[in-house]
């Protein structure tokens, strides 16, 4: 009798949970379902009303933002595309929809990285002034204007950097910096292997690791060997002819931007007290339910049973680290690598190219 009551209670809980999920699913909506209102201050931007491929992106007019007392209004000159953008666009892995909207995206604006000129500031802003050239990160960067709180991810653009270059810094460079410094605990004199050294994060990671005094090995395809070597890599492995996990060299840190080798394979070439840091991996059609979270969970669990440190890093865009990067770039120690530049109206093509996994460095967007 007691087991029946427990089973009955459990069934009720399951039914209620399913009902709650269905209600939340059908109630998840966005501004696209509301009647179109006249725009008082129109600006061009890219929006998406439903999850899907690049065909869901729409270029058109939206309301220009007005800065609050502690905000800066930036006239965006350039933005940059990241894998983060196609994850949000597609709503994959599906697990992320718990925070972005179950059925439809709650926020219909895309883009994070930007570079531009301060057009106006709120009355409480003291750090920036109109006319100042800046760069940073803020949701909705694929637009003519974006507002950013003055103490968030926004800093002055180095004079020796173009807007195109500065736009490509944000997510990728922060990820590289935090992956090496915080995740990898990289120190001068140590050896670091960067898998995916020619990509957005990888091109920054090679240069940042060299500024930290490390001996750097980059892994890339044949066509990118000279690029990675030119960024300062001490050794370059062509993955088309060699498998880095089968070599004799052991590394203090492995920064993995690709995730194309198993944890056990990576452990084979990681020093006994080394750090393995997973950044990304997989394409837009891989692992739609949990996606790239499978390996990070596996890495975290593996760390419980082995002396090596294994985990992942997600970029935390903040003003302090953007300032560190700005100083490195101002000193000429780090230079953003740009692969292709697309106009904002052709953002779908830029996203498709990024999804192909063949980008060398950053894919930058020019904003009208």
Tab-separated table of C-alpha atoms in Angstrom:
chain	number	residue	atom	x	y	z
A	1	UNK	CA	0.000	0.000	0.000
A	2	UNK	CA	2.823	2.376	0.920
A	3	UNK	CA	4.628	1.718	-2.375
A	4	UNK	CA	1.432	2.446	-4.278
A	5	UNK	CA	1.075	5.798	-2.532
A	6	UNK	CA	4.709	6.685	-3.326
A	7	UNK	CA	4.249	5.632	-6.953
A	8	UNK	CA	1.026	7.620	-7.181
A	9	UNK	CA	2.669	10.693	-5.694
A	10	UNK	CA	5.574	10.341	-8.106
A	11	UNK	CA	3.221	10.102	-11.072
A	12	UNK	CA	1.428	13.263	-9.951
A	13	UNK	CA	4.754	15.112	-9.666
A	14	UNK	CA	5.784	13.994	-13.155
A	15	UNK	CA	2.441	15.067	-14.639
A	16	UNK	CA	2.611	18.460	-12.914
A	17	UNK	CA	6.198	18.960	-14.067
A	18	UNK	CA	5.245	18.126	-17.650
A	19	UNK	CA	2.262	20.464	-17.464
A	20	UNK	CA	4.439	23.272	-16.094
A	21	UNK	CA	6.957	22.695	-18.873
A	22	UNK	CA	4.260	22.820	-21.562
A	23	UNK	CA	2.814	26.024	-20.127
A	24	UNK	CA	6.276	27.602	-19.995
A	25	UNK	CA	6.962	26.398	-23.523
A	26	UNK	CA	3.880	27.955	-25.048
A	27	UNK	CA	4.175	31.137	-23.022
A	28	UNK	CA	7.784	31.738	-24.054
A	29	UNK	CA	7.533	34.516	-26.593
A	30	UNK	CA	9.175	37.734	-27.703
A	31	UNK	CA	8.440	41.183	-29.061
A	32	UNK	CA	7.996	39.842	-32.603
A	33	UNK	CA	4.475	38.687	-31.713
A	34	UNK	CA	3.408	42.211	-30.738
A	35	UNK	CA	1.860	44.628	-33.244
A	36	UNK	CA	4.525	46.712	-34.962
A	37	UNK	CA	4.697	50.180	-33.466
A	38	UNK	CA	5.921	53.338	-35.141
A	39	UNK	CA	9.610	53.915	-34.458
A	40	UNK	CA	10.515	57.286	-32.991
A	41	UNK	CA	14.265	56.809	-33.471
A	42	UNK	CA	14.886	54.031	-36.008
A	43	UNK	CA	18.246	52.361	-36.492
A	44	UNK	CA	19.421	49.364	-38.485
A	45	UNK	CA	19.934	46.061	-36.665
A	46	UNK	CA	19.772	42.308	-37.144
A	47	UNK	CA	17.050	40.435	-35.267
A	48	UNK	CA	15.718	36.879	-35.115
A	49	UNK	CA	12.206	35.931	-34.030
A	50	UNK	CA	12.582	32.139	-34.015
A	51	UNK	CA	15.374	29.664	-33.471
A	52	UNK	CA	16.888	28.293	-36.624
A	53	UNK	CA	19.639	28.617	-39.207
A	54	UNK	CA	21.008	31.855	-40.640
A	55	UNK	CA	17.857	32.211	-42.747
A	56	UNK	CA	16.005	33.301	-39.587
A	57	UNK	CA	18.068	36.505	-39.342
A	58	UNK	CA	16.367	39.737	-40.397
A	59	UNK	CA	18.010	43.057	-41.258
A	60	UNK	CA	15.784	46.050	-40.639
A	61	UNK	CA	14.767	48.916	-38.377
A	62	UNK	CA	14.461	48.789	-34.597
A	63	UNK	CA	14.210	51.493	-31.956
A	64	UNK	CA	17.464	53.278	-31.193
A	65	UNK	CA	18.338	52.924	-27.494
A	66	UNK	CA	18.574	55.848	-25.082
A	67	UNK	CA	21.321	55.668	-22.448
A	68	UNK	CA	20.290	55.533	-18.780
A	69	UNK	CA	22.115	57.638	-16.187
A	70	UNK	CA	24.983	55.129	-15.888
A	71	UNK	CA	25.113	54.078	-19.535
A	72	UNK	CA	27.141	54.945	-22.615
A	73	UNK	CA	25.552	55.117	-26.083
A	74	UNK	CA	28.010	53.776	-28.652
A	75	UNK	CA	27.743	54.337	-32.385
A	76	UNK	CA	28.952	50.919	-33.576
A	77	UNK	CA	31.452	51.012	-36.416
A	78	UNK	CA	32.253	47.299	-36.439
A	79	UNK	CA	31.110	44.131	-34.697
A	80	UNK	CA	32.380	40.550	-34.815
A	81	UNK	CA	30.748	37.147	-35.075
A	82	UNK	CA	31.440	34.344	-32.590
A	83	UNK	CA	30.290	30.719	-32.218
A	84	UNK	CA	28.283	32.088	-29.296
A	85	UNK	CA	26.080	33.879	-31.846
A	86	UNK	CA	25.109	30.781	-33.774
A	87	UNK	CA	24.461	28.921	-30.521
A	88	UNK	CA	21.927	31.599	-29.571
A	89	UNK	CA	20.537	31.798	-33.113
A	90	UNK	CA	19.916	28.049	-33.254
A	91	UNK	CA	19.015	27.675	-29.586
A	92	UNK	CA	21.443	24.767	-29.302
A	93	UNK	CA	22.298	22.898	-27.242
A	94	UNK	CA	18.602	22.755	-26.309
A	95	UNK	CA	19.544	22.872	-22.632
A	96	UNK	CA	20.428	26.558	-23.009
A	97	UNK	CA	16.815	27.361	-23.917
A	98	UNK	CA	15.971	27.089	-20.236
A	99	UNK	CA	17.546	30.534	-19.988
A	100	UNK	CA	16.998	31.989	-23.464
A	101	UNK	CA	13.390	30.938	-24.106
A	102	UNK	CA	11.942	27.459	-24.554
A	103	UNK	CA	9.941	27.957	-27.741
A	104	UNK	CA	11.206	31.253	-29.095
A	105	UNK	CA	14.167	33.456	-28.136
A	106	UNK	CA	13.147	35.970	-25.474
A	107	UNK	CA	15.837	38.405	-26.655
A	108	UNK	CA	15.671	38.955	-30.402
A	109	UNK	CA	18.992	40.780	-30.788
A	110	UNK	CA	22.317	39.099	-31.553
A	111	UNK	CA	25.981	39.991	-31.357
A	112	UNK	CA	28.350	40.802	-28.501
A	113	UNK	CA	31.682	42.195	-29.728
A	114	UNK	CA	31.697	45.818	-30.865
A	115	UNK	CA	33.947	48.799	-31.559
A	116	UNK	CA	32.797	52.330	-32.191
A	117	UNK	CA	32.508	55.898	-30.995
A	118	UNK	CA	30.728	57.211	-27.925
A	119	UNK	CA	27.791	59.301	-29.127
A	120	UNK	CA	26.209	60.215	-25.795
A	121	UNK	CA	26.501	59.427	-22.094
A	122	UNK	CA	24.088	59.379	-19.170
A	123	UNK	CA	24.287	62.163	-16.599
A	124	UNK	CA	26.036	59.868	-14.109
A	125	UNK	CA	28.799	58.732	-16.480
A	126	UNK	CA	32.308	59.934	-15.639
A	127	UNK	CA	34.549	57.380	-17.356
A	128	UNK	CA	33.693	58.176	-20.970
A	129	UNK	CA	32.851	61.216	-23.042
A	130	UNK	CA	31.230	61.765	-26.477
A	131	UNK	CA	33.634	61.271	-29.356
A	132	UNK	CA	35.821	58.722	-27.535
A	133	UNK	CA	36.722	55.577	-29.457
A	134	UNK	CA	35.865	52.417	-27.519
A	135	UNK	CA	35.454	48.654	-27.814
A	136	UNK	CA	33.953	45.896	-25.709
A	137	UNK	CA	31.039	43.511	-25.429
A	138	UNK	CA	27.292	43.915	-25.106
A	139	UNK	CA	24.302	41.857	-26.265
A	140	UNK	CA	22.769	43.361	-29.400
A	141	UNK	CA	26.024	44.482	-30.999
A	142	UNK	CA	24.798	43.692	-34.531
A	143	UNK	CA	23.263	47.141	-34.789
A	144	UNK	CA	24.071	50.780	-35.435
A	145	UNK	CA	23.946	51.633	-31.733
A	146	UNK	CA	24.328	49.833	-28.428
A	147	UNK	CA	24.161	51.009	-24.807
A	148	UNK	CA	26.642	49.766	-22.201
A	149	UNK	CA	26.929	50.491	-18.483
A	150	UNK	CA	30.091	52.517	-17.880
A	151	UNK	CA	31.560	49.952	-15.454
A	152	UNK	CA	30.898	46.909	-17.629
A	153	UNK	CA	32.728	45.498	-20.669
A	154	UNK	CA	33.772	48.723	-22.385
A	155	UNK	CA	37.207	50.379	-22.568
A	156	UNK	CA	39.056	52.948	-24.670
A	157	UNK	CA	40.318	51.678	-28.017
A	158	UNK	CA	44.104	51.806	-28.457
A	159	UNK	CA	45.080	54.387	-31.075
A	160	UNK	CA	47.165	51.863	-33.020
A	161	UNK	CA	44.159	49.571	-33.508
A	162	UNK	CA	41.571	49.941	-36.264
A	163	UNK	CA	37.869	49.642	-35.487
A	164	UNK	CA	37.851	46.373	-37.439
A	165	UNK	CA	40.623	44.941	-35.280
A	166	UNK	CA	39.164	46.195	-32.005
A	167	UNK	CA	35.763	44.712	-32.848
A	168	UNK	CA	37.295	41.239	-32.965
A	169	UNK	CA	38.758	41.341	-29.461
A	170	UNK	CA	35.888	40.813	-26.972
A	171	UNK	CA	34.781	37.218	-26.525
A	172	UNK	CA	37.723	35.512	-28.256
A	173	UNK	CA	40.575	37.396	-26.578
A	174	UNK	CA	38.947	37.307	-23.145
A	175	UNK	CA	38.457	33.549	-23.529
A	176	UNK	CA	42.103	33.086	-24.485
A	177	UNK	CA	43.352	35.222	-21.603
A	178	UNK	CA	41.163	33.626	-18.959
A	179	UNK	CA	41.728	30.143	-20.342
A	180	UNK	CA	45.505	30.461	-20.076
A	181	UNK	CA	45.749	32.540	-16.913
A	182	UNK	CA	42.822	31.323	-14.815
A	183	UNK	CA	42.051	27.885	-16.203
A	184	UNK	CA	45.594	26.844	-17.133
A	185	UNK	CA	47.497	28.720	-14.388
A	186	UNK	CA	50.158	29.276	-17.056
A	187	UNK	CA	53.532	30.526	-15.810
A	188	UNK	CA	56.673	31.770	-17.502
A	189	UNK	CA	58.876	28.958	-18.745
A	190	UNK	CA	56.063	26.430	-19.008
A	191	UNK	CA	54.987	24.594	-22.148
A	192	UNK	CA	51.516	25.107	-23.585
A	193	UNK	CA	49.799	23.413	-26.511
A	194	UNK	CA	46.998	25.291	-28.238
A	195	UNK	CA	44.713	23.032	-30.262
A	196	UNK	CA	42.960	25.138	-32.884
A	197	UNK	CA	45.665	27.804	-32.948
A	198	UNK	CA	44.441	29.488	-36.126
A	199	UNK	CA	40.873	30.208	-34.995
A	200	UNK	CA	39.392	33.208	-33.240
A	201	UNK	CA	40.461	32.182	-29.734
A	202	UNK	CA	43.583	30.372	-30.902
A	203	UNK	CA	45.206	33.318	-32.686
A	204	UNK	CA	44.867	35.388	-29.512
A	205	UNK	CA	45.992	32.505	-27.291
A	206	UNK	CA	49.282	32.001	-29.155
A	207	UNK	CA	50.186	35.672	-28.749
A	208	UNK	CA	49.006	35.998	-25.145
A	209	UNK	CA	50.878	32.844	-24.116
A	210	UNK	CA	54.084	34.300	-25.561
A	211	UNK	CA	53.610	37.513	-23.544
A	212	UNK	CA	53.338	35.277	-20.460
A	213	UNK	CA	56.737	33.768	-21.210
A	214	UNK	CA	55.549	30.326	-22.273
A	215	UNK	CA	56.937	27.959	-24.890
A	216	UNK	CA	54.038	27.625	-27.339
A	217	UNK	CA	53.047	24.758	-29.619
A	218	UNK	CA	50.174	25.471	-31.985
A	219	UNK	CA	48.043	22.853	-33.728
A	220	UNK	CA	46.353	23.791	-37.009
A	221	UNK	CA	45.810	22.677	-40.606
A	222	UNK	CA	48.445	22.803	-43.341
A	223	UNK	CA	47.208	26.085	-44.823
A	224	UNK	CA	47.508	27.842	-41.457
A	225	UNK	CA	50.968	26.671	-40.373
A	226	UNK	CA	52.744	29.845	-41.487
A	227	UNK	CA	50.069	32.061	-39.935
A	228	UNK	CA	50.434	30.387	-36.528
A	229	UNK	CA	54.216	30.516	-36.757
A	230	UNK	CA	54.047	34.235	-37.578
A	231	UNK	CA	52.046	34.830	-34.388
A	232	UNK	CA	54.982	33.583	-32.318
A	233	UNK	CA	54.436	29.843	-31.898
A	234	UNK	CA	57.701	28.059	-31.119
A	235	UNK	CA	56.461	24.824	-32.703
A	236	UNK	CA	53.564	24.189	-35.066
A	237	UNK	CA	51.911	20.808	-35.564
A	238	UNK	CA	49.962	20.174	-38.768
A	239	UNK	CA	47.088	17.977	-37.617
A	240	UNK	CA	46.658	16.648	-41.140
A	241	UNK	CA	50.036	14.925	-40.943
A	242	UNK	CA	50.602	14.473	-37.184
A	243	UNK	CA	48.525	13.675	-34.107
A	244	UNK	CA	49.690	15.758	-31.159
A	245	UNK	CA	48.330	13.216	-28.681
A	246	UNK	CA	50.711	10.569	-30.060
A	247	UNK	CA	53.893	12.618	-29.683
A	248	UNK	CA	56.587	12.368	-27.010
A	249	UNK	CA	56.261	15.954	-25.757
A	250	UNK	CA	54.362	16.550	-22.518
A	251	UNK	CA	52.768	19.922	-21.780
A	252	UNK	CA	52.074	21.933	-18.648
A	253	UNK	CA	48.905	23.332	-20.219
A	254	UNK	CA	46.665	22.226	-23.075
A	255	UNK	CA	44.190	24.833	-24.300
A	256	UNK	CA	41.718	22.902	-26.440
A	257	UNK	CA	39.606	25.012	-28.798
A	258	UNK	CA	38.532	22.052	-30.916
A	259	UNK	CA	37.696	19.107	-28.677
A	260	UNK	CA	38.501	16.571	-31.390
A	261	UNK	CA	40.551	14.274	-29.132
A	262	UNK	CA	39.334	12.322	-26.126
A	263	UNK	CA	40.194	13.253	-22.562
A	264	UNK	CA	42.347	10.131	-22.218
A	265	UNK	CA	44.304	11.046	-25.353
A	266	UNK	CA	44.930	14.556	-24.036
A	267	UNK	CA	45.952	13.214	-20.638
A	268	UNK	CA	48.623	11.126	-22.339
A	269	UNK	CA	50.578	14.271	-23.315
A	270	UNK	CA	49.686	16.331	-20.243
A	271	UNK	CA	52.190	16.488	-17.388
A	272	UNK	CA	51.142	14.745	-14.144
A	273	UNK	CA	50.265	18.091	-12.536
A	274	UNK	CA	49.259	19.783	-15.795
A	275	UNK	CA	46.098	21.702	-16.679
A	276	UNK	CA	43.739	20.760	-19.526
A	277	UNK	CA	41.355	23.602	-20.426
A	278	UNK	CA	38.504	22.941	-22.833
A	279	UNK	CA	37.220	26.017	-24.643
A	280	UNK	CA	34.977	24.736	-27.396
A	281	UNK	CA	34.460	22.128	-30.034
A	282	UNK	CA	31.876	20.706	-32.363
A	283	UNK	CA	29.802	22.255	-35.083
A	284	UNK	CA	26.247	23.606	-35.209
A	285	UNK	CA	24.748	20.153	-35.808
A	286	UNK	CA	26.647	18.310	-33.082
A	287	UNK	CA	24.979	17.277	-29.844
A	288	UNK	CA	21.787	19.322	-30.086
A	289	UNK	CA	20.490	18.401	-26.639
A	290	UNK	CA	23.567	18.862	-24.469
A	291	UNK	CA	26.081	19.696	-27.166
A	292	UNK	CA	29.538	20.856	-26.058
A	293	UNK	CA	28.662	20.386	-22.369
A	294	UNK	CA	29.332	16.640	-22.481
A	295	UNK	CA	33.126	16.914	-22.538
A	296	UNK	CA	33.376	19.649	-19.859
A	297	UNK	CA	31.290	17.512	-17.514
A	298	UNK	CA	33.501	14.538	-18.325
A	299	UNK	CA	36.613	16.641	-17.696
A	300	UNK	CA	35.316	17.835	-14.331
A	301	UNK	CA	34.479	14.278	-13.252
A	302	UNK	CA	37.843	12.977	-14.471
A	303	UNK	CA	39.620	15.599	-12.334
A	304	UNK	CA	38.210	13.924	-9.207
A	305	UNK	CA	40.206	10.769	-9.918
A	306	UNK	CA	43.468	11.970	-11.483
A	307	UNK	CA	46.233	14.358	-10.366
A	308	UNK	CA	45.872	16.435	-13.531
A	309	UNK	CA	43.546	19.438	-13.549
A	310	UNK	CA	40.849	19.183	-16.196
A	311	UNK	CA	38.000	21.598	-16.832
A	312	UNK	CA	36.619	24.336	-19.045
A	313	UNK	CA	36.443	28.120	-19.210
A	314	UNK	CA	33.536	30.319	-20.303
A	315	UNK	CA	34.420	33.924	-21.109
A	316	UNK	CA	33.578	36.466	-18.418
A	317	UNK	CA	33.517	39.803	-20.234
A	318	UNK	CA	34.702	42.456	-17.817
A	319	UNK	CA	36.369	45.842	-17.911
A	320	UNK	CA	39.486	44.773	-16.003
A	321	UNK	CA	40.501	42.064	-18.469
A	322	UNK	CA	39.595	44.189	-21.485
A	323	UNK	CA	42.005	46.800	-20.089
A	324	UNK	CA	44.736	44.148	-19.817
A	325	UNK	CA	44.163	43.247	-23.466
A	326	UNK	CA	44.037	46.893	-24.553
A	327	UNK	CA	47.435	47.469	-22.927
A	328	UNK	CA	48.931	44.433	-24.682
A	329	UNK	CA	47.611	45.611	-28.042
A	330	UNK	CA	48.720	49.211	-27.454
A	331	UNK	CA	52.224	47.864	-26.804
A	332	UNK	CA	52.128	45.867	-30.043
A	333	UNK	CA	52.380	42.536	-28.222
A	334	UNK	CA	48.974	41.251	-29.404
A	335	UNK	CA	47.377	41.974	-32.782
A	336	UNK	CA	43.896	40.719	-33.772
A	337	UNK	CA	43.814	38.543	-36.879
A	338	UNK	CA	40.963	39.245	-39.297
A	339	UNK	CA	39.886	36.682	-41.861
A	340	UNK	CA	36.854	38.213	-43.585
A	341	UNK	CA	34.740	41.350	-43.307
A	342	UNK	CA	31.014	41.375	-44.141
A	343	UNK	CA	28.490	44.248	-44.173
A	344	UNK	CA	25.793	44.009	-41.506
A	345	UNK	CA	23.113	43.261	-44.107
A	346	UNK	CA	25.078	40.124	-45.064
A	347	UNK	CA	25.380	38.787	-41.511
A	348	UNK	CA	23.712	35.467	-42.496
A	349	UNK	CA	26.634	34.785	-44.853
A	350	UNK	CA	29.121	35.673	-42.121
A	351	UNK	CA	27.451	33.253	-39.694
A	352	UNK	CA	27.415	30.483	-42.304
A	353	UNK	CA	31.126	30.960	-42.903
A	354	UNK	CA	31.829	30.887	-39.177
A	355	UNK	CA	29.786	27.695	-38.829
A	356	UNK	CA	31.942	26.051	-41.498
A	357	UNK	CA	34.823	25.983	-39.007
A	358	UNK	CA	37.306	27.342	-41.547
A	359	UNK	CA	37.710	30.888	-40.270
A	360	UNK	CA	41.298	32.043	-39.688
A	361	UNK	CA	41.101	34.478	-36.822
A	362	UNK	CA	38.034	36.699	-36.642
A	363	UNK	CA	35.015	37.306	-38.863
A	364	UNK	CA	34.212	41.016	-38.637
A	365	UNK	CA	31.023	42.915	-39.475
A	366	UNK	CA	30.915	46.450	-40.867
A	367	UNK	CA	27.988	48.486	-39.563
A	368	UNK	CA	26.540	51.291	-41.747
